[in-house]
Backbone as XML, in Angstrom:
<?xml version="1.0"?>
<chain id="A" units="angstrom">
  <residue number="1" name="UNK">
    <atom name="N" x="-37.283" y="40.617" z="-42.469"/>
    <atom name="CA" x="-37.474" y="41.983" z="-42.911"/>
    <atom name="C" x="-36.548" y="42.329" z="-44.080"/>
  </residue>
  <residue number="2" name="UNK">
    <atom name="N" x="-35.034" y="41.859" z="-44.103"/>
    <atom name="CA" x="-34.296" y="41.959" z="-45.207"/>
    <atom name="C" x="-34.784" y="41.539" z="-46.270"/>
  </residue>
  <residue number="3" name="UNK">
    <atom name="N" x="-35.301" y="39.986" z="-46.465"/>
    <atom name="CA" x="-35.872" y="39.723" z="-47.256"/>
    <atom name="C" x="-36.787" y="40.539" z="-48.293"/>
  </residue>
  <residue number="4" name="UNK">
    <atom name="N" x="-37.413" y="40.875" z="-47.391"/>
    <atom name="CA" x="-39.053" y="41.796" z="-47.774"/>
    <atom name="C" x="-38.008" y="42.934" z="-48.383"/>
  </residue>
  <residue number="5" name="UNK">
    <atom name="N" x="-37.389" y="43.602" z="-48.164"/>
    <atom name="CA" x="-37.083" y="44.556" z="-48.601"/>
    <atom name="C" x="-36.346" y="44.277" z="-50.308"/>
  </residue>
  <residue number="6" name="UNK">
    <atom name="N" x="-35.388" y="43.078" z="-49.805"/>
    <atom name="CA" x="-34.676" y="42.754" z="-51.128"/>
    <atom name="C" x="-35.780" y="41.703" z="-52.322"/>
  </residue>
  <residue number="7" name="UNK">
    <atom name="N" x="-36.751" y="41.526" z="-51.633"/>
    <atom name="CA" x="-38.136" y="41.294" z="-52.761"/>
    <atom name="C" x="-38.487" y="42.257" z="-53.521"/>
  </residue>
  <residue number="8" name="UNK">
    <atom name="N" x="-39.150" y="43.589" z="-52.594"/>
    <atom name="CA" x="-39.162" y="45.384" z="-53.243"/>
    <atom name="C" x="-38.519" y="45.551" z="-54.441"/>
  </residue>
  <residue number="9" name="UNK">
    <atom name="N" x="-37.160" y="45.132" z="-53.533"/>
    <atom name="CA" x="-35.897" y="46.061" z="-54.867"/>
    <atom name="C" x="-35.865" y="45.241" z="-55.997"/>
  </residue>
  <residue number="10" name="UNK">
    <atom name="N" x="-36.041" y="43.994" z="-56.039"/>
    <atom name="CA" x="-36.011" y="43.282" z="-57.236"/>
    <atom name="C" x="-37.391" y="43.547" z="-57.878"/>
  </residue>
  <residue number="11" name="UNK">
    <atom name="N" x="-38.568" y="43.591" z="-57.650"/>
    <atom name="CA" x="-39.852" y="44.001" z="-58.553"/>
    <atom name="C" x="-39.496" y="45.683" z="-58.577"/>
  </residue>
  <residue number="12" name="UNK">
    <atom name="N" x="-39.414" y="46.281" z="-57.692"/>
    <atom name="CA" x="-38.972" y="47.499" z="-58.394"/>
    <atom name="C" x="-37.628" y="47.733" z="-59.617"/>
  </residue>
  <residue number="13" name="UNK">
    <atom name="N" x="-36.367" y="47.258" z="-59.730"/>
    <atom name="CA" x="-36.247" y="46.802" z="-60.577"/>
    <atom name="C" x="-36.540" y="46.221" z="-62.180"/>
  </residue>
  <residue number="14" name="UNK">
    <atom name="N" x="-37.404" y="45.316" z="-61.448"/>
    <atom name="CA" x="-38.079" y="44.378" z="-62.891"/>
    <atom name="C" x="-39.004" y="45.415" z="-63.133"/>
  </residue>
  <residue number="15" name="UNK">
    <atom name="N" x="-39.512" y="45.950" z="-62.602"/>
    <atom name="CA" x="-40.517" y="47.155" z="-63.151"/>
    <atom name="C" x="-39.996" y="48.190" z="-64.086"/>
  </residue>
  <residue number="16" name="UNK">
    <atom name="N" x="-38.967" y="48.875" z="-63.532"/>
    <atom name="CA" x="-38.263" y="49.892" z="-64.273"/>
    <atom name="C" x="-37.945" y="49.535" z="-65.801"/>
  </residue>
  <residue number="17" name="UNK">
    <atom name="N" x="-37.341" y="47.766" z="-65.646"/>
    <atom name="CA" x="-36.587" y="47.282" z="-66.848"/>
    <atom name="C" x="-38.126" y="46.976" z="-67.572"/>
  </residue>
  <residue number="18" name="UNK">
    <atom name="N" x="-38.968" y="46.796" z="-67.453"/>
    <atom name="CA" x="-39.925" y="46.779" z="-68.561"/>
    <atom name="C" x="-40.862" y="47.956" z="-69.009"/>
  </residue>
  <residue number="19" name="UNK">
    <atom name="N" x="-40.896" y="49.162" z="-67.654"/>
    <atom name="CA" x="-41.222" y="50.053" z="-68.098"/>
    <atom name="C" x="-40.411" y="51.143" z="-68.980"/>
  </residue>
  <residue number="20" name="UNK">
    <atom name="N" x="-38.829" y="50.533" z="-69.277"/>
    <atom name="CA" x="-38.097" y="50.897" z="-70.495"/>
    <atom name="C" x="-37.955" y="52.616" z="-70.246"/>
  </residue>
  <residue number="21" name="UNK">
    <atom name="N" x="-38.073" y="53.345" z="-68.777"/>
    <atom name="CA" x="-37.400" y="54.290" z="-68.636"/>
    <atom name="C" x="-36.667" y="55.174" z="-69.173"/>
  </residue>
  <residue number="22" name="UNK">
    <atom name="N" x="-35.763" y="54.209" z="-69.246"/>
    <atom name="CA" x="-33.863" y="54.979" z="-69.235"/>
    <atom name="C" x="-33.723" y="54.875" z="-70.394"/>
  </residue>
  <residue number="23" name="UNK">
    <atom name="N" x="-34.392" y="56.191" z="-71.390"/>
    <atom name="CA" x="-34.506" y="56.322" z="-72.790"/>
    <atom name="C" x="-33.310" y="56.976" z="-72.883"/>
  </residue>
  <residue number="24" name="UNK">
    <atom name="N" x="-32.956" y="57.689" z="-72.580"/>
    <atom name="CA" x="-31.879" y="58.848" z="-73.473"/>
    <atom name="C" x="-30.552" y="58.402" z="-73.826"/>
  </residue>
  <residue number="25" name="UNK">
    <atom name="N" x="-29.966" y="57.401" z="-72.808"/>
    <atom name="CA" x="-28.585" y="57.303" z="-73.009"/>
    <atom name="C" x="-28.799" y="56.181" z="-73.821"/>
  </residue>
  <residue number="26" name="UNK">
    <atom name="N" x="-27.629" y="55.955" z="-74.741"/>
    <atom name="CA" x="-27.580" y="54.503" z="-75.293"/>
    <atom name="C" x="-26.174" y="53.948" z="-74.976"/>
  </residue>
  <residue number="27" name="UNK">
    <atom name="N" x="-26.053" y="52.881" z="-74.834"/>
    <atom name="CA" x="-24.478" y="52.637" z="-74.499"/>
    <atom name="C" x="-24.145" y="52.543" z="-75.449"/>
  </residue>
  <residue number="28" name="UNK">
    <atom name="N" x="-22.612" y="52.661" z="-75.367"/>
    <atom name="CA" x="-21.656" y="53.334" z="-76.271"/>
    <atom name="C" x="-20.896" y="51.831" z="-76.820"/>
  </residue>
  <residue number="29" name="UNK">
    <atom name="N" x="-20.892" y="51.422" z="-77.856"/>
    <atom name="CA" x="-20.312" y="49.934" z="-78.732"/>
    <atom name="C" x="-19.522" y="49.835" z="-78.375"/>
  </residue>
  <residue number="30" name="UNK">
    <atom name="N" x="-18.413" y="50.670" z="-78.115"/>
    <atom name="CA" x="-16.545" y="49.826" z="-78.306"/>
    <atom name="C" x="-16.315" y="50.589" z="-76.465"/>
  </residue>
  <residue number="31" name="UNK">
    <atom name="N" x="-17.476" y="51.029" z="-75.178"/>
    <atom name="CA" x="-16.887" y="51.015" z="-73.730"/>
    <atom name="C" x="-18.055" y="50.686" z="-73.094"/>
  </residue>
  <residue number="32" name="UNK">
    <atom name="N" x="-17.745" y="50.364" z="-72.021"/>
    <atom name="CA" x="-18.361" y="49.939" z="-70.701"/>
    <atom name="C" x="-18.754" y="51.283" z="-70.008"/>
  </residue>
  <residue number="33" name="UNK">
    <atom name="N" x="-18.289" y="51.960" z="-69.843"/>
    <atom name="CA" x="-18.443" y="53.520" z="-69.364"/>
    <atom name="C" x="-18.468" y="54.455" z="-69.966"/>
  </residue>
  <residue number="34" name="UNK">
    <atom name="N" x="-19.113" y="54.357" z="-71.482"/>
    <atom name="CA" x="-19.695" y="55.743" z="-72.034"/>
    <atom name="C" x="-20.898" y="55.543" z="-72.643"/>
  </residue>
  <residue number="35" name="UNK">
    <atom name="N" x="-21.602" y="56.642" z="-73.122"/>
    <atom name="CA" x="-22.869" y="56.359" z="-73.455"/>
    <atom name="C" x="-22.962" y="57.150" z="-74.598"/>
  </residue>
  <residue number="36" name="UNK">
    <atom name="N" x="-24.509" y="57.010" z="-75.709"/>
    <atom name="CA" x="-24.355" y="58.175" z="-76.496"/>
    <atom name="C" x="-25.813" y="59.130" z="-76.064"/>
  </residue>
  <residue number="37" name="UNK">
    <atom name="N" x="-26.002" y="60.151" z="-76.526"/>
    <atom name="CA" x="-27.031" y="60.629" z="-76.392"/>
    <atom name="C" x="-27.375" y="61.321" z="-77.763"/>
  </residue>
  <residue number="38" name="UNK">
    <atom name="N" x="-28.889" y="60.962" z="-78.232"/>
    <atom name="CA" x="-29.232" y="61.744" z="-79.751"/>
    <atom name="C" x="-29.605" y="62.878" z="-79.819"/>
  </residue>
  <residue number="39" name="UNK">
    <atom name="N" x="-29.253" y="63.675" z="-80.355"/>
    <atom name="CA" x="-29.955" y="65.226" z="-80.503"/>
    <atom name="C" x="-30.037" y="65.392" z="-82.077"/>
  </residue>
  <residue number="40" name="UNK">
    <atom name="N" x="-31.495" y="65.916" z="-82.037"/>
    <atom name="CA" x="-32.020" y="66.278" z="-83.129"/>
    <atom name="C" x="-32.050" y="67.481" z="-83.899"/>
  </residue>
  <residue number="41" name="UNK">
    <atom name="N" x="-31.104" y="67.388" z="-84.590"/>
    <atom name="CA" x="-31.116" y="68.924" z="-85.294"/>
    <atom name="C" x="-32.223" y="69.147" z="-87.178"/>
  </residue>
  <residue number="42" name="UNK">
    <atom name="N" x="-32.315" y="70.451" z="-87.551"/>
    <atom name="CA" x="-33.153" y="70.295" z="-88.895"/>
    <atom name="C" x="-31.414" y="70.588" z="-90.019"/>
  </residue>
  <residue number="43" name="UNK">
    <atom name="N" x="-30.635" y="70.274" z="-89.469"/>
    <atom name="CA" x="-29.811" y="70.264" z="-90.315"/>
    <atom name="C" x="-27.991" y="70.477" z="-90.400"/>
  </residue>
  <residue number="44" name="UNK">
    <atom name="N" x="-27.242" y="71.060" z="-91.082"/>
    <atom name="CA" x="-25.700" y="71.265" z="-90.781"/>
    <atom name="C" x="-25.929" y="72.682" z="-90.204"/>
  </residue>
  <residue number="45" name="UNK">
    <atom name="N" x="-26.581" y="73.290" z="-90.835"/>
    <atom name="CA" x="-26.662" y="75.268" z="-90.410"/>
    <atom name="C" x="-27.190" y="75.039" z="-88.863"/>
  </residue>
  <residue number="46" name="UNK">
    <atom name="N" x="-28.077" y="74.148" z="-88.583"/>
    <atom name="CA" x="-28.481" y="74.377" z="-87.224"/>
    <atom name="C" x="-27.737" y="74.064" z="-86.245"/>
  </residue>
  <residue number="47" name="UNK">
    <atom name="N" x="-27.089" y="72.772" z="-86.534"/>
    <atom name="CA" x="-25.833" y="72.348" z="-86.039"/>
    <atom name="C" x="-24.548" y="73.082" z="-85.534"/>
  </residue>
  <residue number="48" name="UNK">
    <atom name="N" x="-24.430" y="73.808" z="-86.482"/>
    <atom name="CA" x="-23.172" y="74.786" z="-87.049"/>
    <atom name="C" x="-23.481" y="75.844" z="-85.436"/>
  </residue>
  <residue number="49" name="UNK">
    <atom name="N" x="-24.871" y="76.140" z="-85.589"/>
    <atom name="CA" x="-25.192" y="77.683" z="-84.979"/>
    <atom name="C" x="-25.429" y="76.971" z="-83.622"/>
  </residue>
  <residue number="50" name="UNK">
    <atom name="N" x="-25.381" y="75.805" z="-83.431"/>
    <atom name="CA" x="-25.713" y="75.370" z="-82.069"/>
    <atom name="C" x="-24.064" y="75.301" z="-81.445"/>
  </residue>
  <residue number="51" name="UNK">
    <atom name="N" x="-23.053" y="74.792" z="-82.488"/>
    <atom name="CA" x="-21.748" y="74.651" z="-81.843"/>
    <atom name="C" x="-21.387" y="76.212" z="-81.586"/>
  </residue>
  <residue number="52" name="UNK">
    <atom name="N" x="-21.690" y="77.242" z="-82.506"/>
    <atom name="CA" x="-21.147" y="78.350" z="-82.535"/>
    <atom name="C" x="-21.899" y="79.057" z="-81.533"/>
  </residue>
  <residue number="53" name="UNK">
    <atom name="N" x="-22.974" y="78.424" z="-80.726"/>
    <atom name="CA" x="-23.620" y="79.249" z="-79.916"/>
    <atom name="C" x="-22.756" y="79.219" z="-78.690"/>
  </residue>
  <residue number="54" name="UNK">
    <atom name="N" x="-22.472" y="78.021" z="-78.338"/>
    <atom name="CA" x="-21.678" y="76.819" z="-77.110"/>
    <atom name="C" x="-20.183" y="77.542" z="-77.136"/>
  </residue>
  <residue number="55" name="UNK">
    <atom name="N" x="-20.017" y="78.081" z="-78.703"/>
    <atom name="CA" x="-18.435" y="78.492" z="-77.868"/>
    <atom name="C" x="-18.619" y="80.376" z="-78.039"/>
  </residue>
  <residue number="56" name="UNK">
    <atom name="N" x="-19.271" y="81.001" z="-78.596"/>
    <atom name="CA" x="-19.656" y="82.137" z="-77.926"/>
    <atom name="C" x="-19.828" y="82.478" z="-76.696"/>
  </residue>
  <residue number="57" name="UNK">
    <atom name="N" x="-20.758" y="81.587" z="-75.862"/>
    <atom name="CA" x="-21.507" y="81.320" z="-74.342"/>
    <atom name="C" x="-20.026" y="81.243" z="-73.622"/>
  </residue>
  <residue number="58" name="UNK">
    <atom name="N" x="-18.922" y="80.176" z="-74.131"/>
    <atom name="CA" x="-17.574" y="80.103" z="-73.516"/>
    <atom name="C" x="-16.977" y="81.262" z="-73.810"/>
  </residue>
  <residue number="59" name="UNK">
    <atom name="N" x="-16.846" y="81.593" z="-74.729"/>
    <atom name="CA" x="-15.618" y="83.138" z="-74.715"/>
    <atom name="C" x="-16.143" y="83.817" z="-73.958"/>
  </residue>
  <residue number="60" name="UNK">
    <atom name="N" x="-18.204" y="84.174" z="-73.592"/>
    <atom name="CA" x="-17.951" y="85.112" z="-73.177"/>
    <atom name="C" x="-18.110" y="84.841" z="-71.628"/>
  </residue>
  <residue number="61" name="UNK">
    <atom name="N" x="-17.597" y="83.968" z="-70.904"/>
    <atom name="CA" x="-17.926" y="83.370" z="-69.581"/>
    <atom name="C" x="-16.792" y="83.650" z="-69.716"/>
  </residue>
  <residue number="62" name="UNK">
    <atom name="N" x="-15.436" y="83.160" z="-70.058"/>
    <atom name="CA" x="-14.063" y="82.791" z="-69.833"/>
    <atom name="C" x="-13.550" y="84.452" z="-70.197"/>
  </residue>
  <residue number="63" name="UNK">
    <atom name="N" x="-14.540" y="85.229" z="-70.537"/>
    <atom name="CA" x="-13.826" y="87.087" z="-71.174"/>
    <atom name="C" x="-13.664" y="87.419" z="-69.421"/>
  </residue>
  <residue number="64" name="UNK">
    <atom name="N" x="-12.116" y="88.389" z="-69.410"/>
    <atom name="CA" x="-11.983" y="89.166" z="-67.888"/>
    <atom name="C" x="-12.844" y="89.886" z="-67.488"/>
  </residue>
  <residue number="65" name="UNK">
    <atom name="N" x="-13.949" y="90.271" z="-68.392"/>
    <atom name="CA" x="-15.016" y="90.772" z="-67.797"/>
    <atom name="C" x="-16.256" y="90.527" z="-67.529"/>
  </residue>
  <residue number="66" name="UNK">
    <atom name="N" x="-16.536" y="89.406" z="-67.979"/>
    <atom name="CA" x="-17.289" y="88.737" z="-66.966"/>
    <atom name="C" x="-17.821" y="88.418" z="-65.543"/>
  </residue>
  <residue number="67" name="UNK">
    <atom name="N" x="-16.452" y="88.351" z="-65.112"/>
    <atom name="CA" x="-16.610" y="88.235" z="-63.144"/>
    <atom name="C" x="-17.034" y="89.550" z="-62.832"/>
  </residue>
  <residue number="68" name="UNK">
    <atom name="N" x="-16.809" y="90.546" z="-63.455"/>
    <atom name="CA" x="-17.633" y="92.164" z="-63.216"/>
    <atom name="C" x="-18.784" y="92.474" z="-63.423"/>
  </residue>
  <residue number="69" name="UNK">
    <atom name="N" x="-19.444" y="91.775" z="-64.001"/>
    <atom name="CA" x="-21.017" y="92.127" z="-64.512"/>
    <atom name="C" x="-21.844" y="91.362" z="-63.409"/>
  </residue>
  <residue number="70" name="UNK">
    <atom name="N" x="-22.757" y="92.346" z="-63.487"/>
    <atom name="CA" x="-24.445" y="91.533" z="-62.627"/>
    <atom name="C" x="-24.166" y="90.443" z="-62.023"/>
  </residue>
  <residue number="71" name="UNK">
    <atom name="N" x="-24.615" y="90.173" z="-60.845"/>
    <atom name="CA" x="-24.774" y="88.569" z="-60.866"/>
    <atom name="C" x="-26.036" y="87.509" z="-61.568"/>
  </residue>
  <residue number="72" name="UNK">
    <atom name="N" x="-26.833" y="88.962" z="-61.965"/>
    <atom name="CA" x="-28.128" y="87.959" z="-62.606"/>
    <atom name="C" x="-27.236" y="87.892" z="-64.120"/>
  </residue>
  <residue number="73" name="UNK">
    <atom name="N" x="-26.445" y="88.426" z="-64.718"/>
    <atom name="CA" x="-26.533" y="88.249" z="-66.124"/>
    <atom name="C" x="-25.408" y="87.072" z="-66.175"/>
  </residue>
  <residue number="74" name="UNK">
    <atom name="N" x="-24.591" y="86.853" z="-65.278"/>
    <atom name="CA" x="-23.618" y="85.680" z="-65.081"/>
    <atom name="C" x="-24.306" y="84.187" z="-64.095"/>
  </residue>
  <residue number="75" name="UNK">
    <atom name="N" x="-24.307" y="83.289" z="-64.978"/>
    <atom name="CA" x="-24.098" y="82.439" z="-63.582"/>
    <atom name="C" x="-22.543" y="81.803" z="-63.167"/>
  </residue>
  <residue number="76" name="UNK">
    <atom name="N" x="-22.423" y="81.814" z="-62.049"/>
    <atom name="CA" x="-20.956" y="81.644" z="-61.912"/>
    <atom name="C" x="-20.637" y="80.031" z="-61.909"/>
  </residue>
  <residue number="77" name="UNK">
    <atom name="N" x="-22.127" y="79.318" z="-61.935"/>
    <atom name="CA" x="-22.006" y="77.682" z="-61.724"/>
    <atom name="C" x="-22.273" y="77.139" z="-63.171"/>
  </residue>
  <residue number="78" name="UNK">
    <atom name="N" x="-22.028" y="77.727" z="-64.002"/>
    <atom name="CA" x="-21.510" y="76.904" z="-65.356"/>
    <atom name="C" x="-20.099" y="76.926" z="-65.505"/>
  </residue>
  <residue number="79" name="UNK">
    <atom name="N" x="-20.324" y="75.492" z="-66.004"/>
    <atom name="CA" x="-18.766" y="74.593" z="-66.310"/>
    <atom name="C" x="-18.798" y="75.063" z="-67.689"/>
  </residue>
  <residue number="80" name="UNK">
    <atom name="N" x="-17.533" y="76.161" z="-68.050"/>
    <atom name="CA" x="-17.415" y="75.972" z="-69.606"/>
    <atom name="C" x="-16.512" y="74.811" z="-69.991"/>
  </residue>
  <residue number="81" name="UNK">
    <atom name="N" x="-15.842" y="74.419" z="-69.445"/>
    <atom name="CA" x="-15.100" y="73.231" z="-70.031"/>
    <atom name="C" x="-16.381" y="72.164" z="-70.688"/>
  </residue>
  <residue number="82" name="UNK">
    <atom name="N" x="-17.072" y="72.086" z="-69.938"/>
    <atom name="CA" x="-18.158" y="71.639" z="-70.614"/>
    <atom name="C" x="-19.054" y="71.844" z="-71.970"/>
  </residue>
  <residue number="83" name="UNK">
    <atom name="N" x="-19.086" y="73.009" z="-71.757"/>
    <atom name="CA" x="-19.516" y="73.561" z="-72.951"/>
    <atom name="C" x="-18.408" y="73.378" z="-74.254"/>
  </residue>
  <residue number="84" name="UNK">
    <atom name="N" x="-17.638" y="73.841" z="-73.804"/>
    <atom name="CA" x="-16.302" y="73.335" z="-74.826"/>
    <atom name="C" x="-16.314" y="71.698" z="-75.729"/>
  </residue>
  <residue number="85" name="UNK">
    <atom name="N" x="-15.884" y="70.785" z="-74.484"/>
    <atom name="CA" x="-15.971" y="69.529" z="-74.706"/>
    <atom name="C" x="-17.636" y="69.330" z="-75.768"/>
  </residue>
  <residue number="86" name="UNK">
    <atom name="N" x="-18.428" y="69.673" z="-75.313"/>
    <atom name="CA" x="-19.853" y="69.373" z="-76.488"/>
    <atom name="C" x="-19.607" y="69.888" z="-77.624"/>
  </residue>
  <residue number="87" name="UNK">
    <atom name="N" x="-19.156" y="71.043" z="-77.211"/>
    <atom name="CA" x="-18.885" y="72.127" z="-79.204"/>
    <atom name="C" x="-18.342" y="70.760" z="-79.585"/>
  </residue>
  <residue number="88" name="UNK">
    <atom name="N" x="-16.736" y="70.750" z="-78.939"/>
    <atom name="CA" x="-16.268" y="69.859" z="-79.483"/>
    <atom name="C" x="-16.771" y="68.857" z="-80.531"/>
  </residue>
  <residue number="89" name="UNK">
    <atom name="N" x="-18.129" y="67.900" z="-79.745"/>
    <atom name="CA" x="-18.351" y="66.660" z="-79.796"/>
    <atom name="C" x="-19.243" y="66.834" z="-80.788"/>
  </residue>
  <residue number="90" name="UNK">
    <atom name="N" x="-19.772" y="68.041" z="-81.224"/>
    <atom name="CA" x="-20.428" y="67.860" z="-82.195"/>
    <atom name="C" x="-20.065" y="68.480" z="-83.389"/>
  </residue>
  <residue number="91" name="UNK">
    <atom name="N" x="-18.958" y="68.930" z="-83.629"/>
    <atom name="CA" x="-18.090" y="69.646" z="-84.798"/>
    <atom name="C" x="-17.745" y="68.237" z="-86.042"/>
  </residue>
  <residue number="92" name="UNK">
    <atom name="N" x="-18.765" y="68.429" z="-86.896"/>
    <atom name="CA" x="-18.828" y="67.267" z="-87.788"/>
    <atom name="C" x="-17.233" y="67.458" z="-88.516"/>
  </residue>
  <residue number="93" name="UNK">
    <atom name="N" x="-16.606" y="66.387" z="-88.110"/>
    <atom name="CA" x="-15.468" y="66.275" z="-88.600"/>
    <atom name="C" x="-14.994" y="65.362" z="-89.789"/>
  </residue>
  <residue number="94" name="UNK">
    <atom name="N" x="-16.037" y="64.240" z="-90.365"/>
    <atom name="CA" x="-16.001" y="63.584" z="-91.239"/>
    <atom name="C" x="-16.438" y="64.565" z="-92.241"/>
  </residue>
  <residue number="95" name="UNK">
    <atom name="N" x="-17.377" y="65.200" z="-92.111"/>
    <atom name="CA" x="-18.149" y="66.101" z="-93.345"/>
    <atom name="C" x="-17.255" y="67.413" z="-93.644"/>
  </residue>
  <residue number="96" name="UNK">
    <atom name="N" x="-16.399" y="67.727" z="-92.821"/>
    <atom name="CA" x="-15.637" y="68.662" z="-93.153"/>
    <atom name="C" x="-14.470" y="68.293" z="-93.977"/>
  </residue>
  <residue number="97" name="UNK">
    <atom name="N" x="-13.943" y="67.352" z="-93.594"/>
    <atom name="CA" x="-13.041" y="66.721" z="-95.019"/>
    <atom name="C" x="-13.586" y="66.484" z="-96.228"/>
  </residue>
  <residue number="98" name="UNK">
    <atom name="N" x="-15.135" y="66.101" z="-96.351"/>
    <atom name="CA" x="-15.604" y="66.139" z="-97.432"/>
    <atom name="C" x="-15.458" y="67.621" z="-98.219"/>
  </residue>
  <residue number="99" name="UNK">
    <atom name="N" x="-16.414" y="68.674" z="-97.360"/>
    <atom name="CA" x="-15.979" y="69.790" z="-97.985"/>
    <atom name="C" x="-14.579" y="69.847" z="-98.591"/>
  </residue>
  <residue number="100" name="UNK">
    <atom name="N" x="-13.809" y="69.700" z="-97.238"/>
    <atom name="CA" x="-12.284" y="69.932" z="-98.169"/>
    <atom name="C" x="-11.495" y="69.536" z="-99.431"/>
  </residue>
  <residue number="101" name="UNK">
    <atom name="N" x="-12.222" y="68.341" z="-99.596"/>
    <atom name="CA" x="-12.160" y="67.539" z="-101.118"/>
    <atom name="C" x="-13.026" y="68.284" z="-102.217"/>
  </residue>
  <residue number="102" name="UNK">
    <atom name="N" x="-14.264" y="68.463" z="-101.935"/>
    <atom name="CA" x="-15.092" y="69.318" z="-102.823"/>
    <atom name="C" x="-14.552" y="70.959" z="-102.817"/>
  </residue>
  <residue number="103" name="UNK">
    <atom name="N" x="-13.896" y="71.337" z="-102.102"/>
    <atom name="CA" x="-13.381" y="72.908" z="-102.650"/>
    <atom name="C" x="-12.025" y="72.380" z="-103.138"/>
  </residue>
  <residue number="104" name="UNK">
    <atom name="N" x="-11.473" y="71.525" z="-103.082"/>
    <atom name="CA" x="-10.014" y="70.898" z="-103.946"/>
    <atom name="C" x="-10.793" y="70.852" z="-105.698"/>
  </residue>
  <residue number="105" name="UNK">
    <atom name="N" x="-11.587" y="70.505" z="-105.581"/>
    <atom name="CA" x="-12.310" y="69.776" z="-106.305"/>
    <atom name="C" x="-12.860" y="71.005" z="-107.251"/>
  </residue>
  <residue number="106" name="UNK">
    <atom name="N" x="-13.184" y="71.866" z="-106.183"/>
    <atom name="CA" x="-13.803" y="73.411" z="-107.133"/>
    <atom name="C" x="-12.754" y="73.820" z="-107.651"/>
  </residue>
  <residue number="107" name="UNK">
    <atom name="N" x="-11.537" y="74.376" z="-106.622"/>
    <atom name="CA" x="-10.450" y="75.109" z="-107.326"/>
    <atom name="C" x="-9.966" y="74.237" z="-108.563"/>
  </residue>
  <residue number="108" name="UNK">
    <atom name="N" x="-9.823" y="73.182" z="-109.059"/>
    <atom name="CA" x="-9.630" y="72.377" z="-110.260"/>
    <atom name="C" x="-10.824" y="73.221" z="-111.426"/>
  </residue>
  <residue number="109" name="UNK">
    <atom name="N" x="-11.738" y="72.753" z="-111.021"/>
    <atom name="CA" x="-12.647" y="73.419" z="-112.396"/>
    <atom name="C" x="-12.520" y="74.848" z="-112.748"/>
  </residue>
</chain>
């Protein structure tokens, strides 16, 4: 009966791995335990307004008045640290030094 079962799990298995599933994450080059995930934006402005949305949503979860309002207009089971950590992760930080060279670059002319 073990057998039979550990037959299952291996074609279920081999099934999954060719039906190529497990689209979203990609593993991550330089760890064993991280992954990446792609999100598609139409640009830096959308980008911009998606990080600036993520830490709005945090100030106003983490504001003292928050725990006072509605319970429908709060949910109390969001993690803003979370939200944080993503702003974070997507705050283009290579392209912002660029800017910073190109307004060096303006104030000269």
């Amino acid at each position: 009966m073990e057998t039979k079962h550990k037959e299952q799990l291996v074609e279920f298995l081999q099934s999954m791995y060719a039906a190529k599933k497990f689209k979203k994450l990609k593993p991550h080059s330089n760890s064993d335990n991280s992954f990446n995930v792609s999100l598609k934006v139409s640009g830096y402005n959308q980008l911009n307004l998606m990080v600036s949305d993520l830490l709005k949503a945090s100030i106003f979860l983490l504001h003292h008045d928050a725990p006072s309002l509605p319970s429908h207009t709060v949910n109390t089971d969001i993690n803003v640290m979370t939200l944080l950590e993503i702003a974070l992760q997507l705050l283009p930080e290579e392209e912002m030094e660029l800017l910073d060279e190109l307004y060096k670059l303006n104030l000269k002319v």
